[in-house]
Amino acid sequence: MKNQSVSSNLDWISVIIYILLVVLGWLNIYSSSLSTTSEDATLFDISQIYGKQLMFIIFTIPLIFLVLAVDGKFYEKYSSIIFTIALLLLAGLFLFGKTIAGQRCWYAIGTFTIQPSEFAKAATALALAKYLSDVQVNLKDINRQIEVLIIIALPVFLILPQPDPGSALIYTIFIIVLYREGLPSWYIWVGFISIFLFVLTLTIEPEYVILLCFSIIAFIYVKSRKINRNIIASALILILATGFILSVNYVFENVFKQHHRDRFNILLGKEVDLKGIGYNTNQSEIAIGSGGWFGKGFLEGTQTKGGFVPEQHTDYIFTTVGEEWGFFGSLIVVALFVGLILRTIYLSERQKTKFSRVYGYCVAGILFIHFFVNVSMVLGIFPTIGVPLPFFSYGGSGLWGFTILLFIFLKMDANKVNEW
């Protein structure tokens, strides 16, 4: 590998977008936490939310230098060990974890807490990239599909019982990455169709959904121009779809927790509980809607200053953007996220090794699903599920996890790992 300066080859477009997102995120955390701030507080007062976040940001500077100082080959060579450590840390929560708000997701060291699931995303991305690049993996082979899906499932099975469905949801994006590397497209279609049937069955009677499935399958069978139309395959698909549809209400009533059911019912318009479970989303929509085109101005948001949106500095931080910066300010933030995601995809495509390309796509996918789900949740078009907005939501673990995730890839690109 050529001897090259990391700083001269670092993708500064990505770095600048990252810095802008972190700075804008802190400004919104500062604004959203002012309602609980004492008059004597300073910017570096760690008893205040914005003071803690500022300290987290400061600590990311040596963290970035550490990530960039490590040789790029290290991340590939030791990816399996990193993944194993991440799994052990997740498993250790069941014995040594601290429970906060009903979730056993954190290790506590004095007053300091750290959430290992935020770092497990990067570890899983490295493990996937390593597996797919070590051997000539043919993802059309069912055995390879099972092996790679096990890699994704391991952290999910450790995260779900915490319970942390939001973090577990993030791992579904890896299916898109696998599709890029040759996974059959029917996995994607089955996923989307399952989600559609699930929501539709919660909206109308199961019998009508089954009838709709029968009509669609029959239409496709009759209109198919293939000579060898397989009636057995069509019947099997209908049986599987019917079984899934009939199981939806049971799963919804017996597997989902009450607050999950409430959130789905409110989203689907089956319940209106603006003072209970639907309060957060309703206040979020009011705050964003009140911002208009240009917003009320920095520190001038009445909903924000009044503390009407609970946990506004974490999962609902985008409401501060909408209220104080308005539509155009929100558009700028969205453009920055989209720009970083597209830039990561572009850098991934120019890689010459499979390891760095797969990892780059994992980075883009993780950033995308966090951004998409969080903003959709805040706008009331997705159930509240506890997915933070990268670089914006309060929390040291999240900020450091996303920083490590991104800068490992920028290190690979900067050191021309693709020129081994």
mmCIF file of C-alpha atoms in Angstrom, residues 79-338:
data_model
loop_
_atom_site.group_PDB
_atom_site.id
_atom_site.type_symbol
_atom_site.label_atom_id
_atom_site.label_comp_id
_atom_site.label_asym_id
_atom_site.label_seq_id
_atom_site.Cartn_x
_atom_site.Cartn_y
_atom_site.Cartn_z
ATOM 1 C CA SER A 79 -13.341 -7.374 12.497
ATOM 2 C CA SER A 80 -14.377 -10.783 13.857
ATOM 3 C CA ILE A 81 -12.841 -10.008 17.244
ATOM 4 C CA ILE A 82 -14.499 -6.571 17.320
ATOM 5 C CA PHE A 83 -17.862 -8.197 16.508
ATOM 6 C CA THR A 84 -17.403 -10.818 19.221
ATOM 7 C CA ILE A 85 -16.591 -8.137 21.811
ATOM 8 C CA ALA A 86 -19.710 -6.203 20.763
ATOM 9 C CA LEU A 87 -21.873 -9.315 21.239
ATOM 10 C CA LEU A 88 -20.349 -10.016 24.660
ATOM 11 C CA LEU A 89 -21.043 -6.435 25.741
ATOM 12 C CA LEU A 90 -24.664 -6.770 24.613
ATOM 13 C CA ALA A 91 -25.033 -10.089 26.434
ATOM 14 C CA GLY A 92 -23.412 -8.651 29.556
ATOM 15 C CA LEU A 93 -26.252 -6.150 29.918
ATOM 16 C CA PHE A 94 -28.539 -8.919 31.188
ATOM 17 C CA LEU A 95 -26.214 -9.357 34.175
ATOM 18 C CA PHE A 96 -24.567 -5.987 34.704
ATOM 19 C CA GLY A 97 -26.752 -3.518 32.818
ATOM 20 C CA LYS A 98 -28.544 -0.548 34.330
ATOM 21 C CA THR A 99 -32.280 -0.231 33.813
ATOM 22 C CA ILE A 100 -33.511 3.211 32.755
ATOM 23 C CA ALA A 101 -37.167 3.830 31.838
ATOM 24 C CA GLY A 102 -37.804 0.081 31.741
ATOM 25 C CA GLN A 103 -34.914 -0.671 29.371
ATOM 26 C CA ARG A 104 -31.754 -2.527 30.375
ATOM 27 C CA CYS A 105 -29.572 -0.957 27.695
ATOM 28 C CA TRP A 106 -26.748 0.777 29.575
ATOM 29 C CA TYR A 107 -23.617 0.100 31.584
ATOM 30 C CA ALA A 108 -23.205 2.567 34.434
ATOM 31 C CA ILE A 109 -19.843 3.783 35.715
ATOM 32 C CA GLY A 110 -20.731 6.202 38.471
ATOM 33 C CA THR A 111 -22.960 8.823 36.876
ATOM 34 C CA PHE A 112 -21.633 7.993 33.406
ATOM 35 C CA THR A 113 -23.615 5.541 31.250
ATOM 36 C CA ILE A 114 -22.762 3.960 27.923
ATOM 37 C CA GLN A 115 -25.038 2.095 25.507
ATOM 38 C CA PRO A 116 -23.225 -0.763 23.714
ATOM 39 C CA SER A 117 -25.908 -1.168 21.026
ATOM 40 C CA GLU A 118 -24.758 2.139 19.513
ATOM 41 C CA PHE A 119 -21.300 0.666 18.880
ATOM 42 C CA ALA A 120 -22.568 -2.774 17.838
ATOM 43 C CA LYS A 121 -23.805 -1.297 14.543
ATOM 44 C CA ALA A 122 -20.276 -0.537 13.363
ATOM 45 C CA ALA A 123 -19.079 -3.928 14.646
ATOM 46 C CA THR A 124 -21.827 -5.741 12.722
ATOM 47 C CA ALA A 125 -21.028 -3.740 9.576
ATOM 48 C CA LEU A 126 -17.371 -4.794 9.867
ATOM 49 C CA ALA A 127 -18.365 -8.432 10.407
ATOM 50 C CA LEU A 128 -20.619 -8.428 7.339
ATOM 51 C CA ALA A 129 -17.944 -6.793 5.198
ATOM 52 C CA LYS A 130 -15.365 -9.316 6.419
ATOM 53 C CA TYR A 131 -17.608 -12.323 5.740
ATOM 54 C CA LEU A 132 -18.550 -11.181 2.242
ATOM 55 C CA SER A 133 -14.969 -10.331 1.267
ATOM 56 C CA ASP A 134 -13.115 -13.277 2.822
ATOM 57 C CA VAL A 135 -14.417 -15.831 0.352
ATOM 58 C CA GLN A 136 -16.257 -15.686 -2.939
ATOM 59 C CA VAL A 137 -19.682 -15.685 -1.309
ATOM 60 C CA ASN A 138 -22.559 -16.445 -3.643
ATOM 61 C CA LEU A 139 -25.609 -14.993 -1.923
ATOM 62 C CA LYS A 140 -27.889 -17.025 -4.174
ATOM 63 C CA ASP A 141 -26.690 -20.083 -2.236
ATOM 64 C CA ILE A 142 -29.165 -20.825 0.574
ATOM 65 C CA ASN A 143 -26.376 -21.869 2.969
ATOM 66 C CA ARG A 144 -24.580 -18.556 2.470
ATOM 67 C CA GLN A 145 -27.856 -16.703 2.963
ATOM 68 C CA ILE A 146 -28.411 -18.458 6.291
ATOM 69 C CA GLU A 147 -24.856 -17.716 7.452
ATOM 70 C CA VAL A 148 -25.002 -14.032 6.613
ATOM 71 C CA LEU A 149 -28.471 -13.637 8.130
ATOM 72 C CA ILE A 150 -27.183 -15.218 11.348
ATOM 73 C CA ILE A 151 -24.551 -12.463 11.571
ATOM 74 C CA ILE A 152 -27.337 -9.867 11.441
ATOM 75 C CA ALA A 153 -29.641 -11.809 13.762
ATOM 76 C CA LEU A 154 -27.139 -12.270 16.613
ATOM 77 C CA PRO A 155 -27.114 -8.621 17.812
ATOM 78 C CA VAL A 156 -30.857 -8.311 17.110
ATOM 79 C CA PHE A 157 -31.688 -11.243 19.412
ATOM 80 C CA LEU A 158 -29.578 -9.661 22.157
ATOM 81 C CA ILE A 159 -31.081 -6.183 21.742
ATOM 82 C CA LEU A 160 -34.794 -7.061 21.491
ATOM 83 C CA PRO A 161 -35.163 -8.468 25.052
ATOM 84 C CA GLN A 162 -33.615 -5.332 26.635
ATOM 85 C CA PRO A 163 -36.234 -4.278 25.300
ATOM 86 C CA ASP A 164 -35.019 -1.921 22.569
ATOM 87 C CA PRO A 165 -37.047 -2.505 19.371
ATOM 88 C CA GLY A 166 -35.825 0.782 17.896
ATOM 89 C CA SER A 167 -32.180 -0.306 17.878
ATOM 90 C CA ALA A 168 -33.142 -3.782 16.640
ATOM 91 C CA LEU A 169 -35.065 -2.249 13.726
ATOM 92 C CA ILE A 170 -31.886 -0.591 12.445
ATOM 93 C CA TYR A 171 -30.349 -3.966 11.540
ATOM 94 C CA THR A 172 -33.018 -4.637 8.903
ATOM 95 C CA ILE A 173 -31.244 -2.151 6.626
ATOM 96 C CA PHE A 174 -28.412 -4.643 6.150
ATOM 97 C CA ILE A 175 -30.750 -6.641 3.886
ATOM 98 C CA ILE A 176 -30.494 -3.781 1.355
ATOM 99 C CA VAL A 177 -26.694 -3.979 1.574
ATOM 100 C CA LEU A 178 -26.830 -7.728 0.956
ATOM 101 C CA TYR A 179 -29.119 -7.120 -2.024
ATOM 102 C CA ARG A 180 -26.405 -4.871 -3.478
ATOM 103 C CA GLU A 181 -24.015 -7.823 -3.115
ATOM 104 C CA GLY A 182 -26.273 -10.359 -4.832
ATOM 105 C CA LEU A 183 -28.975 -11.418 -2.366
ATOM 106 C CA PRO A 184 -32.118 -12.462 -4.318
ATOM 107 C CA SER A 185 -34.617 -9.630 -4.649
ATOM 108 C CA TRP A 186 -37.488 -11.751 -3.325
ATOM 109 C CA TYR A 187 -36.204 -11.101 0.217
ATOM 110 C CA ILE A 188 -36.904 -7.402 -0.288
ATOM 111 C CA TRP A 189 -40.307 -8.065 -1.825
ATOM 112 C CA VAL A 190 -41.318 -10.450 0.950
ATOM 113 C CA GLY A 191 -40.322 -7.837 3.509
ATOM 114 C CA PHE A 192 -42.308 -5.019 1.921
ATOM 115 C CA ILE A 193 -45.339 -7.214 1.238
ATOM 116 C CA SER A 194 -45.303 -8.531 4.819
ATOM 117 C CA ILE A 195 -45.274 -4.985 6.218
ATOM 118 C CA PHE A 196 -48.103 -3.984 3.851
ATOM 119 C CA LEU A 197 -50.240 -7.013 4.767
ATOM 120 C CA PHE A 198 -49.555 -6.495 8.469
ATOM 121 C CA VAL A 199 -50.719 -2.867 8.417
ATOM 122 C CA LEU A 200 -53.641 -3.634 6.094
ATOM 123 C CA THR A 201 -54.856 -6.444 8.370
ATOM 124 C CA LEU A 202 -54.819 -4.055 11.329
ATOM 125 C CA THR A 203 -56.929 -1.629 9.296
ATOM 126 C CA ILE A 204 -59.593 -3.906 7.767
ATOM 127 C CA GLU A 205 -60.977 -7.391 8.450
ATOM 128 C CA PRO A 206 -58.567 -10.287 7.718
ATOM 129 C CA GLU A 207 -61.139 -11.964 5.446
ATOM 130 C CA TYR A 208 -61.026 -9.031 3.034
ATOM 131 C CA VAL A 209 -57.231 -9.049 2.997
ATOM 132 C CA ILE A 210 -57.215 -12.781 2.189
ATOM 133 C CA LEU A 211 -59.721 -12.189 -0.602
ATOM 134 C CA LEU A 212 -57.505 -9.409 -1.971
ATOM 135 C CA CYS A 213 -54.462 -11.718 -1.939
ATOM 136 C CA PHE A 214 -56.430 -14.463 -3.695
ATOM 137 C CA SER A 215 -57.592 -12.024 -6.384
ATOM 138 C CA ILE A 216 -54.075 -10.699 -7.022
ATOM 139 C CA ILE A 217 -52.468 -14.161 -7.164
ATOM 140 C CA ALA A 218 -55.250 -15.459 -9.440
ATOM 141 C CA PHE A 219 -54.903 -12.441 -11.741
ATOM 142 C CA ILE A 220 -51.126 -12.892 -12.016
ATOM 143 C CA TYR A 221 -51.573 -16.615 -12.687
ATOM 144 C CA VAL A 222 -54.156 -16.089 -15.430
ATOM 145 C CA LYS A 223 -52.280 -13.239 -17.093
ATOM 146 C CA SER A 224 -48.901 -14.992 -16.954
ATOM 147 C CA ARG A 225 -47.627 -15.688 -20.457
ATOM 148 C CA LYS A 226 -45.234 -18.356 -19.280
ATOM 149 C CA ILE A 227 -46.010 -21.781 -20.742
ATOM 150 C CA ASN A 228 -45.293 -23.659 -17.510
ATOM 151 C CA ARG A 229 -47.473 -21.883 -15.010
ATOM 152 C CA ASN A 230 -47.022 -23.532 -11.624
ATOM 153 C CA ILE A 231 -50.380 -23.772 -9.878
ATOM 154 C CA ILE A 232 -48.770 -25.505 -6.894
ATOM 155 C CA ALA A 233 -46.401 -22.568 -6.322
ATOM 156 C CA SER A 234 -49.305 -20.102 -6.582
ATOM 157 C CA ALA A 235 -51.362 -22.144 -4.115
ATOM 158 C CA LEU A 236 -48.417 -22.354 -1.705
ATOM 159 C CA ILE A 237 -47.929 -18.561 -1.814
ATOM 160 C CA LEU A 238 -51.638 -18.076 -1.068
ATOM 161 C CA ILE A 239 -51.486 -20.519 1.864
ATOM 162 C CA LEU A 240 -48.432 -18.777 3.342
ATOM 163 C CA ALA A 241 -50.037 -15.326 2.883
ATOM 164 C CA THR A 242 -53.265 -16.556 4.492
ATOM 165 C CA GLY A 243 -51.372 -18.003 7.460
ATOM 166 C CA PHE A 244 -49.487 -14.739 7.921
ATOM 167 C CA ILE A 245 -52.657 -12.644 7.729
ATOM 168 C CA LEU A 246 -54.485 -14.837 10.261
ATOM 169 C CA SER A 247 -51.536 -14.535 12.675
ATOM 170 C CA VAL A 248 -51.390 -10.729 12.596
ATOM 171 C CA ASN A 249 -54.063 -10.045 15.214
ATOM 172 C CA TYR A 250 -52.658 -12.722 17.532
ATOM 173 C CA VAL A 251 -49.150 -11.265 17.287
ATOM 174 C CA PHE A 252 -50.493 -7.735 17.716
ATOM 175 C CA GLU A 253 -52.475 -8.627 20.846
ATOM 176 C CA ASN A 254 -50.086 -11.090 22.489
ATOM 177 C CA VAL A 255 -46.555 -10.217 21.354
ATOM 178 C CA PHE A 256 -46.690 -6.428 21.111
ATOM 179 C CA LYS A 257 -46.697 -4.513 24.373
ATOM 180 C CA GLN A 258 -49.601 -2.210 25.185
ATOM 181 C CA HIS A 259 -47.724 1.004 24.369
ATOM 182 C CA HIS A 260 -46.721 -0.472 20.979
ATOM 183 C CA ARG A 261 -50.374 -1.324 20.251
ATOM 184 C CA ASP A 262 -51.462 2.149 21.298
ATOM 185 C CA ARG A 263 -48.939 3.797 18.993
ATOM 186 C CA PHE A 264 -50.027 1.714 16.005
ATOM 187 C CA ASN A 265 -53.710 2.377 16.733
ATOM 188 C CA ILE A 266 -53.110 6.116 16.915
ATOM 189 C CA LEU A 267 -51.050 6.066 13.705
ATOM 190 C CA LEU A 268 -53.802 4.138 11.909
ATOM 191 C CA GLY A 269 -56.475 6.504 13.235
ATOM 192 C CA LYS A 270 -58.188 3.799 15.302
ATOM 193 C CA GLU A 271 -57.615 5.741 18.524
ATOM 194 C CA VAL A 272 -57.264 9.414 19.413
ATOM 195 C CA ASP A 273 -55.398 9.951 22.667
ATOM 196 C CA LEU A 274 -53.885 13.408 22.482
ATOM 197 C CA LYS A 275 -53.325 13.558 26.237
ATOM 198 C CA GLY A 276 -51.925 10.055 26.639
ATOM 199 C CA ILE A 277 -49.816 7.890 24.341
ATOM 200 C CA GLY A 278 -50.379 10.233 21.385
ATOM 201 C CA TYR A 279 -49.300 13.360 23.270
ATOM 202 C CA ASN A 280 -45.689 13.409 22.064
ATOM 203 C CA THR A 281 -46.559 13.041 18.389
ATOM 204 C CA ASN A 282 -49.383 15.584 18.584
ATOM 205 C CA GLN A 283 -47.163 18.197 20.275
ATOM 206 C CA SER A 284 -44.403 17.445 17.780
ATOM 207 C CA GLU A 285 -46.724 18.100 14.845
ATOM 208 C CA ILE A 286 -47.954 21.332 16.476
ATOM 209 C CA ALA A 287 -44.378 22.539 17.024
ATOM 210 C CA ILE A 288 -43.236 21.775 13.477
ATOM 211 C CA GLY A 289 -46.415 23.203 11.931
ATOM 212 C CA SER A 290 -46.076 26.423 13.922
ATOM 213 C CA GLY A 291 -42.634 27.071 12.417
ATOM 214 C CA GLY A 292 -44.072 28.016 9.033
ATOM 215 C CA TRP A 293 -41.705 28.731 6.169
ATOM 216 C CA PHE A 294 -38.882 30.500 8.018
ATOM 217 C CA GLY A 295 -39.402 29.508 11.659
ATOM 218 C CA LYS A 296 -39.777 31.592 14.805
ATOM 219 C CA GLY A 297 -36.049 32.161 15.192
ATOM 220 C CA PHE A 298 -33.299 30.585 17.254
ATOM 221 C CA LEU A 299 -34.331 30.303 20.947
ATOM 222 C CA GLU A 300 -37.755 31.746 20.078
ATOM 223 C CA GLY A 301 -39.787 28.551 19.779
ATOM 224 C CA THR A 302 -42.753 28.775 22.133
ATOM 225 C CA GLN A 303 -43.409 25.023 22.114
ATOM 226 C CA THR A 304 -39.711 24.385 22.674
ATOM 227 C CA LYS A 305 -39.254 26.986 25.419
ATOM 228 C CA GLY A 306 -42.450 25.840 27.101
ATOM 229 C CA GLY A 307 -41.263 22.231 27.193
ATOM 230 C CA PHE A 308 -44.466 20.979 25.582
ATOM 231 C CA VAL A 309 -42.685 18.194 23.629
ATOM 232 C CA PRO A 310 -41.372 15.557 26.063
ATOM 233 C CA GLU A 311 -37.829 14.255 25.459
ATOM 234 C CA GLN A 312 -37.358 16.941 22.821
ATOM 235 C CA HIS A 313 -33.573 16.846 23.156
ATOM 236 C CA THR A 314 -33.438 13.134 22.229
ATOM 237 C CA ASP A 315 -35.791 11.378 19.802
ATOM 238 C CA TYR A 316 -37.860 14.514 19.086
ATOM 239 C CA ILE A 317 -34.991 16.939 18.450
ATOM 240 C CA PHE A 318 -36.165 17.569 14.876
ATOM 241 C CA THR A 319 -39.219 19.390 16.270
ATOM 242 C CA THR A 320 -36.887 22.158 17.446
ATOM 243 C CA VAL A 321 -35.537 22.481 13.915
ATOM 244 C CA GLY A 322 -39.047 22.676 12.466
ATOM 245 C CA GLU A 323 -40.335 25.231 14.964
ATOM 246 C CA GLU A 324 -37.361 27.598 15.175
ATOM 247 C CA TRP A 325 -35.899 27.249 11.684
ATOM 248 C CA GLY A 326 -39.075 26.543 9.730
ATOM 249 C CA PHE A 327 -39.502 24.688 6.460
ATOM 250 C CA PHE A 328 -36.377 26.108 4.823
ATOM 251 C CA GLY A 329 -34.208 25.419 7.854
ATOM 252 C CA SER A 330 -35.546 21.862 8.012
ATOM 253 C CA LEU A 331 -34.841 21.508 4.297
ATOM 254 C CA ILE A 332 -31.205 22.468 4.898
ATOM 255 C CA VAL A 333 -30.852 19.837 7.625
ATOM 256 C CA VAL A 334 -32.490 17.214 5.404
ATOM 257 C CA ALA A 335 -30.187 18.210 2.531
ATOM 258 C CA LEU A 336 -27.124 17.750 4.765
ATOM 259 C CA PHE A 337 -28.204 14.252 5.767
ATOM 260 C CA VAL A 338 -29.058 13.285 2.201
#
